[in-house]
Amino acid sequence: MKNIDQYYMQQALALATRGRLTVSPNPMVGCIIVKNGKIIAEGWHIRAGQAHAECLAIKQAGEQTKGSIVYVTLEPCCHTGKTGPCTDALIKAQIKEVIIATLDPNPQVAGKGVQQLKKAGIKVKVGVLEKQAQELNKIFFYYQQYQKPYIFAKWAMSLDGKTTVNADDSKKISSDKAAIYTHQLRNICDAIIIGKNTLVEDNPRLNVRLDIKSAIHPIKIVVFTKIQEVDLSWQILDQTDAKTIFVCTDITDSAKQILQSLNLEFWILPAQKDKVCINSLLKKMANTGITSALLEGGMKLIENFATVYAINEFITYISPVLVANNNPKRQLVINKTSYLGCDLLINSRIKEDQNV
C-alpha cells in the first residue's frame, strides 16, 4: 500500500461526513483506532454538545487502546466545553501515536492539543490529507478565522441572463433537480437570507423539503430597510420549523407590536448608503452563533453582499430557456459546453417542438 497513513485518514474523513447535517456550529470530525494493522474502533462527532469522535472510538475499543494508533481528522481539543478534553481521554487510554489531518483553528486549541499529547509522551504527526480536512470543514475554519458566517449566494437565470419570469408564466426558471440541490444547500446552512422584495413577491416558506428524516430547517432571515408593516399572510411568520428574524434599519411602532405579539425576533442595525450595513449584519449573525448562510436573493441583496466581498461561494443555475421581451419561456437544447480560457461556452438551439 502506497501510504498507509493516507489510507486510514481517508476513512476517518469519510466517517466525519456522517455528521454533516447535525454538528453545526462544531466541525465534522472522524476518528479511527488501529492496532497491529487492523481497525479496532471508529467514531465520528454526531451532534453538537455530544461526545467527540475520539471519545466515541476510545469507548468502542475498550481495553484494546493501549499501544494503538489514532487517526483523527482534526486536532483533539484540550479544553472543557460541553464535553471534556479529548487529549485527556487519549492520554488515559495509553495511545501510542496520534496522527492528525489538520490543526484546529479555534484559539482555545490551535496547537495546544498537540503540545499536551507530546508532553504526555505520545508521538504526534500532523498534516496527513490536510487540504481535504480543511475543505471538509471550510465553514468552521472560516468562522473561526474571521468571526463571520460563511456565505453561499444562489440564483437561477435563463440563458439570456434573466433571473425572473413573467407573472403569467411559471415562476421557476431552474429544474426540479436544481430545486432539490437548493434544499440540500439549505440543509447544511444555519440560516437562509432573503430581501423584502423576494418575501413580498414569492411569499416563500424557506424551509427544507427533502424526503429525509434528518432534515434540519435553517433560521429564516429577511432583510428590509424600514419595516413599515407586517403582512400576516407571510408564510415565514410560522416558526414551527425554525425561527424567523427580521433585519432592518428602522421599524414602525405598529410593525414592532405585531412582531412582538408573534414572538418574532427583529434586529435594528446601522445603515450604510440607506440600506442595512452588511458587515454589521454579518457580525450580528456570528455573535448569534450562525456560522453559515444561504443567500437566496433577490439580486439587489446579493449585489449588496458582493459589494463588500461578503460572499464566499457563488452557486448559479443557468437554465436552457429564453425569457426576454415579455414572451413565455422558450426551451432550448444544449448541444455542447466547453471552456475557452476562463469563459464557459454554451452552444444551444431552440427545441424543435416549439414555434419560433
Short mmCIF file of C-alpha atoms in Angstrom, two decimals:
data_model
loop_
_atom_site.label_atom_id
_atom_site.label_comp_id
_atom_site.label_asym_id
_atom_site.label_seq_id
_atom_site.Cartn_x
_atom_site.Cartn_y
_atom_site.Cartn_z
CA MET A 1 0.00 0.00 0.00
CA LYS A 2 1.44 3.36 -1.08
CA ASN A 3 0.69 5.36 2.07
CA ILE A 4 -0.94 3.63 5.00
CA ASP A 5 -1.49 6.89 6.90
CA GLN A 6 -3.42 8.39 3.99
CA TYR A 7 -5.45 5.20 3.66
CA TYR A 8 -6.66 5.31 7.25
CA MET A 9 -7.11 9.09 7.25
CA GLN A 10 -9.30 8.85 4.14
CA GLN A 11 -11.56 6.50 6.06
CA ALA A 12 -11.63 8.88 9.02
CA LEU A 13 -12.64 11.74 6.69
CA ALA A 14 -15.45 9.61 5.27
CA LEU A 15 -16.67 8.94 8.81
CA ALA A 16 -16.59 12.66 9.59
CA THR A 17 -19.05 13.45 6.79
CA ARG A 18 -21.76 11.49 8.61
CA GLY A 19 -22.15 14.44 10.94
CA ARG A 20 -22.59 16.98 8.13
CA LEU A 21 -26.21 17.80 8.92
CA THR A 22 -26.10 17.72 12.70
CA VAL A 23 -22.83 19.04 14.17
CA SER A 24 -23.02 22.80 13.44
CA PRO A 25 -21.58 25.02 14.88
CA ASN A 26 -18.99 22.33 15.63
CA PRO A 27 -16.74 20.85 12.93
CA MET A 28 -17.19 17.42 11.39
CA VAL A 29 -14.65 15.01 12.90
CA GLY A 30 -13.91 11.35 12.25
CA CYS A 31 -11.60 9.03 14.18
CA ILE A 32 -10.18 5.55 13.59
CA ILE A 33 -8.11 3.49 16.04
CA VAL A 34 -5.65 1.00 14.56
CA LYS A 35 -3.70 -1.74 16.36
CA ASN A 36 -1.47 -4.39 14.83
CA GLY A 37 -2.51 -3.25 11.36
CA LYS A 38 -6.25 -3.63 11.99
CA ILE A 39 -9.02 -1.13 12.70
CA ILE A 40 -10.29 -1.87 16.20
CA ALA A 41 -12.67 1.09 16.63
CA GLU A 42 -14.12 4.10 14.88
CA GLY A 43 -16.19 7.13 15.79
CA TRP A 44 -17.49 10.41 14.45
CA HIS A 45 -18.93 13.52 16.04
CA ILE A 46 -22.67 13.01 15.77
CA ARG A 47 -24.19 16.18 17.21
CA ALA A 48 -23.04 19.44 18.81
CA GLY A 49 -22.90 19.05 22.58
CA GLN A 50 -22.48 15.29 22.42
CA ALA A 51 -19.35 13.13 22.66
CA HIS A 52 -16.47 13.85 20.28
CA ALA A 53 -15.21 11.36 17.71
CA GLU A 54 -12.09 10.37 19.68
CA CYS A 55 -14.03 9.62 22.86
CA LEU A 56 -16.59 7.51 20.99
CA ALA A 57 -13.83 5.49 19.31
CA ILE A 58 -11.96 5.00 22.60
CA LYS A 59 -15.14 3.79 24.29
CA GLN A 60 -15.73 1.32 21.46
CA ALA A 61 -12.17 -0.01 21.63
CA GLY A 62 -12.27 -0.56 25.38
CA GLU A 63 -9.11 -2.08 26.87
CA GLN A 64 -7.51 -2.55 23.44
CA THR A 65 -6.41 1.09 23.20
CA LYS A 66 -3.03 0.62 24.93
CA GLY A 67 -0.27 0.96 22.34
CA SER A 68 -2.65 1.74 19.46
CA ILE A 69 -2.54 4.44 16.78
CA VAL A 70 -5.31 7.03 16.47
CA TYR A 71 -6.17 8.71 13.16
CA VAL A 72 -8.28 11.83 13.64
CA THR A 73 -9.32 14.48 11.11
CA LEU A 74 -8.96 17.47 13.45
CA GLU A 75 -6.60 18.26 16.31
CA PRO A 76 -8.04 16.85 19.57
CA CYS A 77 -9.49 19.51 21.86
CA CYS A 78 -7.71 20.32 25.12
CA HIS A 79 -10.34 22.46 26.84
CA THR A 80 -13.57 21.77 28.67
CA GLY A 81 -16.74 22.88 26.91
CA LYS A 82 -19.94 20.84 26.80
CA THR A 83 -17.67 17.78 26.87
CA GLY A 84 -14.30 17.06 28.46
CA PRO A 85 -10.91 17.42 26.72
CA CYS A 86 -10.21 14.72 24.13
CA THR A 87 -6.49 14.98 24.92
CA ASP A 88 -7.16 13.71 28.46
CA ALA A 89 -9.11 10.75 27.07
CA LEU A 90 -6.29 9.87 24.63
CA ILE A 91 -3.64 10.07 27.35
CA LYS A 92 -5.70 7.97 29.75
CA ALA A 93 -6.25 5.36 27.01
CA GLN A 94 -2.45 4.97 26.67
CA ILE A 95 -2.46 5.69 22.94
CA LYS A 96 0.99 5.23 21.36
CA GLU A 97 0.61 7.68 18.45
CA VAL A 98 -1.92 10.24 17.22
CA ILE A 99 -1.97 11.12 13.52
CA ILE A 100 -3.88 14.33 12.78
CA ALA A 101 -5.09 15.70 9.45
CA THR A 102 -5.09 19.37 10.43
CA LEU A 103 -4.70 21.66 13.43
CA ASP A 104 -7.81 23.20 14.98
CA PRO A 105 -8.12 26.96 14.19
CA ASN A 106 -10.09 27.55 17.39
CA PRO A 107 -7.83 29.75 19.60
CA GLN A 108 -8.70 27.53 22.57
CA VAL A 109 -6.92 24.66 20.79
CA ALA A 110 -4.69 25.82 17.89
CA GLY A 111 -1.69 23.59 18.58
CA LYS A 112 -2.23 23.29 22.32
CA GLY A 113 -3.79 19.85 21.89
CA VAL A 114 -0.67 18.61 20.09
CA GLN A 115 1.54 20.06 22.82
CA GLN A 116 -0.38 18.26 25.57
CA LEU A 117 -0.15 14.93 23.77
CA LYS A 118 3.59 15.30 23.17
CA LYS A 119 4.13 16.32 26.79
CA ALA A 120 2.45 13.06 27.83
CA GLY A 121 4.90 11.09 25.68
CA ILE A 122 2.54 10.40 22.79
CA LYS A 123 4.03 10.57 19.30
CA VAL A 124 2.15 13.07 17.11
CA LYS A 125 2.08 13.56 13.35
CA VAL A 126 0.17 16.43 11.71
CA GLY A 127 -0.72 17.16 8.07
CA VAL A 128 -1.99 13.89 6.59
CA LEU A 129 -4.62 14.87 3.96
CA GLU A 130 -4.62 18.35 5.46
CA LYS A 131 -6.21 20.14 2.48
CA GLN A 132 -9.06 17.64 2.29
CA ALA A 133 -9.70 18.01 6.02
CA GLN A 134 -9.75 21.81 5.82
CA GLU A 135 -12.05 21.76 2.79
CA LEU A 136 -14.42 19.42 4.61
CA ASN A 137 -14.73 21.96 7.42
CA LYS A 138 -14.37 25.15 5.35
CA ILE A 139 -17.33 26.74 7.16
CA PHE A 140 -15.81 26.06 10.58
CA PHE A 141 -12.35 27.24 9.55
CA TYR A 142 -13.70 30.49 8.04
CA TYR A 143 -15.89 31.22 11.06
CA GLN A 144 -13.01 30.65 13.48
CA GLN A 145 -10.55 32.71 11.45
CA TYR A 146 -12.74 35.72 10.62
CA GLN A 147 -15.61 35.51 13.12
CA LYS A 148 -18.06 35.79 10.23
CA PRO A 149 -20.52 33.31 8.74
CA TYR A 150 -19.59 31.54 5.51
CA ILE A 151 -21.98 32.84 2.83
CA PHE A 152 -23.26 30.91 -0.18
CA ALA A 153 -25.09 33.05 -2.78
CA LYS A 154 -27.52 31.19 -5.02
CA TRP A 155 -29.56 32.28 -8.00
CA ALA A 156 -31.05 30.85 -11.17
CA MET A 157 -31.01 32.60 -14.52
CA SER A 158 -32.03 31.96 -18.09
CA LEU A 159 -29.53 31.65 -20.92
CA ASP A 160 -30.30 35.27 -21.85
CA GLY A 161 -29.42 36.44 -18.33
CA LYS A 162 -32.87 36.90 -16.78
CA THR A 163 -33.41 35.98 -13.13
CA THR A 164 -37.19 36.42 -13.08
CA VAL A 165 -40.03 35.38 -15.36
CA ASN A 166 -43.39 36.89 -16.18
CA ALA A 167 -46.27 36.73 -13.75
CA ASP A 168 -48.33 34.65 -16.20
CA ASP A 169 -45.52 32.15 -16.71
CA SER A 170 -44.06 29.62 -14.31
CA LYS A 171 -42.13 31.34 -11.51
CA LYS A 172 -39.41 28.73 -11.74
CA ILE A 173 -36.51 29.17 -14.13
CA SER A 174 -34.49 26.17 -12.99
CA SER A 175 -35.38 22.47 -12.99
CA ASP A 176 -36.77 20.22 -10.27
CA LYS A 177 -33.29 18.72 -9.77
CA ALA A 178 -31.91 22.21 -9.18
CA ALA A 179 -34.64 22.76 -6.58
CA ILE A 180 -33.59 19.58 -4.78
CA TYR A 181 -29.98 20.78 -4.76
CA THR A 182 -31.13 24.09 -3.27
CA HIS A 183 -32.87 22.25 -0.44
CA GLN A 184 -29.70 20.24 0.16
CA LEU A 185 -27.82 23.54 0.45
CA ARG A 186 -30.42 24.84 2.89
CA ASN A 187 -30.00 21.68 4.92
CA ILE A 188 -26.28 22.30 5.54
CA CYS A 189 -26.61 26.03 6.33
CA ASP A 190 -27.50 27.59 9.66
CA ALA A 191 -29.61 30.31 8.01
CA ILE A 192 -31.29 31.48 4.80
CA ILE A 193 -31.27 35.17 3.87
CA ILE A 194 -33.68 36.94 1.53
CA GLY A 195 -34.67 40.53 0.90
CA LYS A 196 -38.03 42.25 1.28
CA ASN A 197 -38.88 42.05 -2.43
CA THR A 198 -38.39 38.28 -2.51
CA LEU A 199 -40.61 37.97 0.56
CA VAL A 200 -43.40 40.11 -0.89
CA GLU A 201 -43.29 38.68 -4.43
CA ASP A 202 -42.76 34.98 -3.66
CA ASN A 203 -44.06 34.57 -0.09
CA PRO A 204 -41.65 31.65 0.45
CA ARG A 205 -41.60 29.18 3.32
CA LEU A 206 -37.78 28.97 3.39
CA ASN A 207 -37.77 25.51 4.92
CA VAL A 208 -36.10 22.26 3.87
CA ARG A 209 -38.30 19.99 1.78
CA LEU A 210 -36.31 16.80 1.35
CA ASP A 211 -37.50 13.25 1.79
CA ILE A 212 -35.19 12.59 4.74
CA LYS A 213 -35.90 12.29 8.46
CA SER A 214 -32.75 14.18 9.44
CA ALA A 215 -33.66 17.46 7.70
CA ILE A 216 -32.75 20.47 9.83
CA HIS A 217 -34.51 23.71 8.96
CA PRO A 218 -32.34 26.84 8.91
CA ILE A 219 -33.10 30.13 10.60
CA LYS A 220 -35.01 32.46 8.25
CA ILE A 221 -33.60 35.98 7.92
CA VAL A 222 -35.38 38.72 5.97
CA VAL A 223 -33.58 41.99 5.25
CA PHE A 224 -35.61 45.21 5.00
CA THR A 225 -34.61 48.85 5.08
CA LYS A 226 -37.55 50.10 7.13
CA ILE A 227 -40.26 47.68 8.18
CA GLN A 228 -43.46 49.62 7.51
CA GLU A 229 -45.96 46.84 8.06
CA VAL A 230 -46.23 43.10 8.60
CA ASP A 231 -48.48 41.04 6.34
CA LEU A 232 -49.99 38.22 8.39
CA SER A 233 -50.19 36.06 5.25
CA TRP A 234 -46.39 35.80 5.06
CA GLN A 235 -45.54 32.13 5.45
CA ILE A 236 -42.25 32.83 7.22
CA LEU A 237 -44.20 34.10 10.25
CA ASP A 238 -44.72 30.42 11.04
CA GLN A 239 -41.82 29.40 13.30
CA THR A 240 -42.80 25.76 13.65
CA ASP A 241 -39.75 24.55 11.71
CA ALA A 242 -37.27 27.28 12.64
CA LYS A 243 -37.26 30.81 13.98
CA THR A 244 -37.58 33.88 11.78
CA ILE A 245 -35.53 37.05 12.20
CA PHE A 246 -36.43 40.39 10.63
CA VAL A 247 -33.50 42.74 9.95
CA CYS A 248 -33.91 46.47 9.35
CA THR A 249 -32.53 49.94 9.94
CA ASP A 250 -35.88 51.19 11.28
CA ILE A 251 -39.32 49.85 12.13
CA THR A 252 -42.73 51.40 12.72
CA ASP A 253 -44.39 51.02 16.10
CA SER A 254 -47.28 49.05 14.58
CA ALA A 255 -44.93 46.58 12.86
CA LYS A 256 -42.91 46.21 16.06
CA GLN A 257 -46.04 45.41 18.06
CA ILE A 258 -47.10 42.71 15.59
CA LEU A 259 -43.68 41.05 15.58
CA GLN A 260 -43.53 41.14 19.37
CA SER A 261 -47.02 39.67 19.66
CA LEU A 262 -45.89 36.78 17.41
CA ASN A 263 -42.67 36.28 19.41
CA LEU A 264 -40.66 37.13 16.32
CA GLU A 265 -37.13 38.45 16.67
CA PHE A 266 -36.03 41.62 14.90
CA TRP A 267 -32.63 43.29 14.66
CA ILE A 268 -32.29 47.04 14.14
CA LEU A 269 -28.86 47.57 12.59
CA PRO A 270 -26.87 50.58 11.34
CA ALA A 271 -27.47 51.82 7.81
CA GLN A 272 -24.93 52.13 5.04
CA LYS A 273 -25.99 54.07 1.94
CA ASP A 274 -29.64 53.86 3.08
CA LYS A 275 -29.51 50.06 3.40
CA VAL A 276 -28.71 47.63 6.19
CA CYS A 277 -24.96 47.60 6.76
CA ILE A 278 -23.93 44.13 5.57
CA ASN A 279 -20.85 43.95 7.79
CA SER A 280 -22.99 44.79 10.83
CA LEU A 281 -25.39 42.03 9.82
CA LEU A 282 -22.55 39.51 9.46
CA LYS A 283 -21.18 40.46 12.88
CA LYS A 284 -24.61 40.11 14.49
CA MET A 285 -25.12 36.72 12.85
CA ALA A 286 -21.73 35.50 14.05
CA ASN A 287 -22.40 36.70 17.59
CA THR A 288 -25.66 34.75 17.49
CA GLY A 289 -23.78 31.57 16.58
CA ILE A 290 -24.73 31.48 12.91
CA THR A 291 -21.71 30.04 11.10
CA SER A 292 -23.13 29.77 7.58
CA ALA A 293 -25.98 31.12 5.47
CA LEU A 294 -27.52 30.65 2.04
CA LEU A 295 -28.26 33.97 0.37
CA GLU A 296 -31.23 33.36 -1.93
CA GLY A 297 -31.96 36.84 -3.21
CA GLY A 298 -33.09 38.95 -4.67
CA MET A 299 -30.29 40.13 -6.89
CA LYS A 300 -30.09 43.57 -5.26
CA LEU A 301 -29.38 41.99 -1.90
CA ILE A 302 -26.82 39.64 -3.45
CA GLU A 303 -25.18 42.69 -5.04
CA ASN A 304 -25.06 44.42 -1.64
CA PHE A 305 -23.24 41.42 -0.16
CA ALA A 306 -20.89 41.13 -3.14
CA THR A 307 -20.00 44.83 -2.95
CA VAL A 308 -18.40 44.32 0.47
CA TYR A 309 -16.86 40.96 -0.53
CA ALA A 310 -19.10 39.09 1.87
CA ILE A 311 -19.85 36.10 -0.38
CA ASN A 312 -17.65 33.02 -0.16
CA GLU A 313 -19.26 30.87 -2.86
CA PHE A 314 -21.48 31.71 -5.83
CA ILE A 315 -23.88 29.00 -6.97
CA THR A 316 -25.57 29.76 -10.28
CA TYR A 317 -28.12 27.65 -12.13
CA ILE A 318 -28.09 28.54 -15.84
CA SER A 319 -31.23 27.12 -17.36
CA PRO A 320 -31.60 26.44 -21.12
CA VAL A 321 -34.52 28.84 -21.60
CA LEU A 322 -35.12 32.32 -23.03
CA VAL A 323 -37.45 34.73 -21.23
CA ALA A 324 -36.68 38.08 -22.89
CA ASN A 325 -39.17 40.62 -24.28
CA ASN A 326 -42.04 39.51 -22.02
CA ASN A 327 -42.53 36.32 -24.02
CA PRO A 328 -43.32 32.93 -22.49
CA LYS A 329 -40.25 30.88 -21.74
CA ARG A 330 -38.60 29.30 -24.78
CA GLN A 331 -36.96 25.97 -24.11
CA LEU A 332 -33.50 25.35 -25.53
CA VAL A 333 -31.42 22.24 -26.02
CA ILE A 334 -27.77 22.47 -25.00
CA ASN A 335 -25.53 20.92 -27.65
CA LYS A 336 -22.16 21.42 -26.03
CA THR A 337 -20.39 23.16 -23.18
CA SER A 338 -16.67 23.86 -23.01
CA TYR A 339 -14.15 26.28 -21.56
CA LEU A 340 -12.47 28.98 -23.64
CA GLY A 341 -9.82 30.22 -21.27
CA CYS A 342 -11.78 31.12 -18.15
CA ASP A 343 -15.05 31.58 -20.11
CA LEU A 344 -17.73 28.90 -20.25
CA LEU A 345 -19.04 28.40 -23.79
CA ILE A 346 -22.62 27.13 -24.06
CA ASN A 347 -23.82 26.09 -27.51
CA SER A 348 -27.60 25.60 -27.73
CA ARG A 349 -30.60 25.68 -30.05
CA ILE A 350 -34.37 26.14 -29.80
CA LYS A 351 -36.21 22.88 -29.16
CA GLU A 352 -37.75 21.64 -32.40
CA ASP A 353 -41.23 21.10 -30.97
CA GLN A 354 -41.68 24.84 -30.27
CA ASN A 355 -42.84 27.58 -32.58
CA VAL A 356 -40.14 30.17 -33.20
#
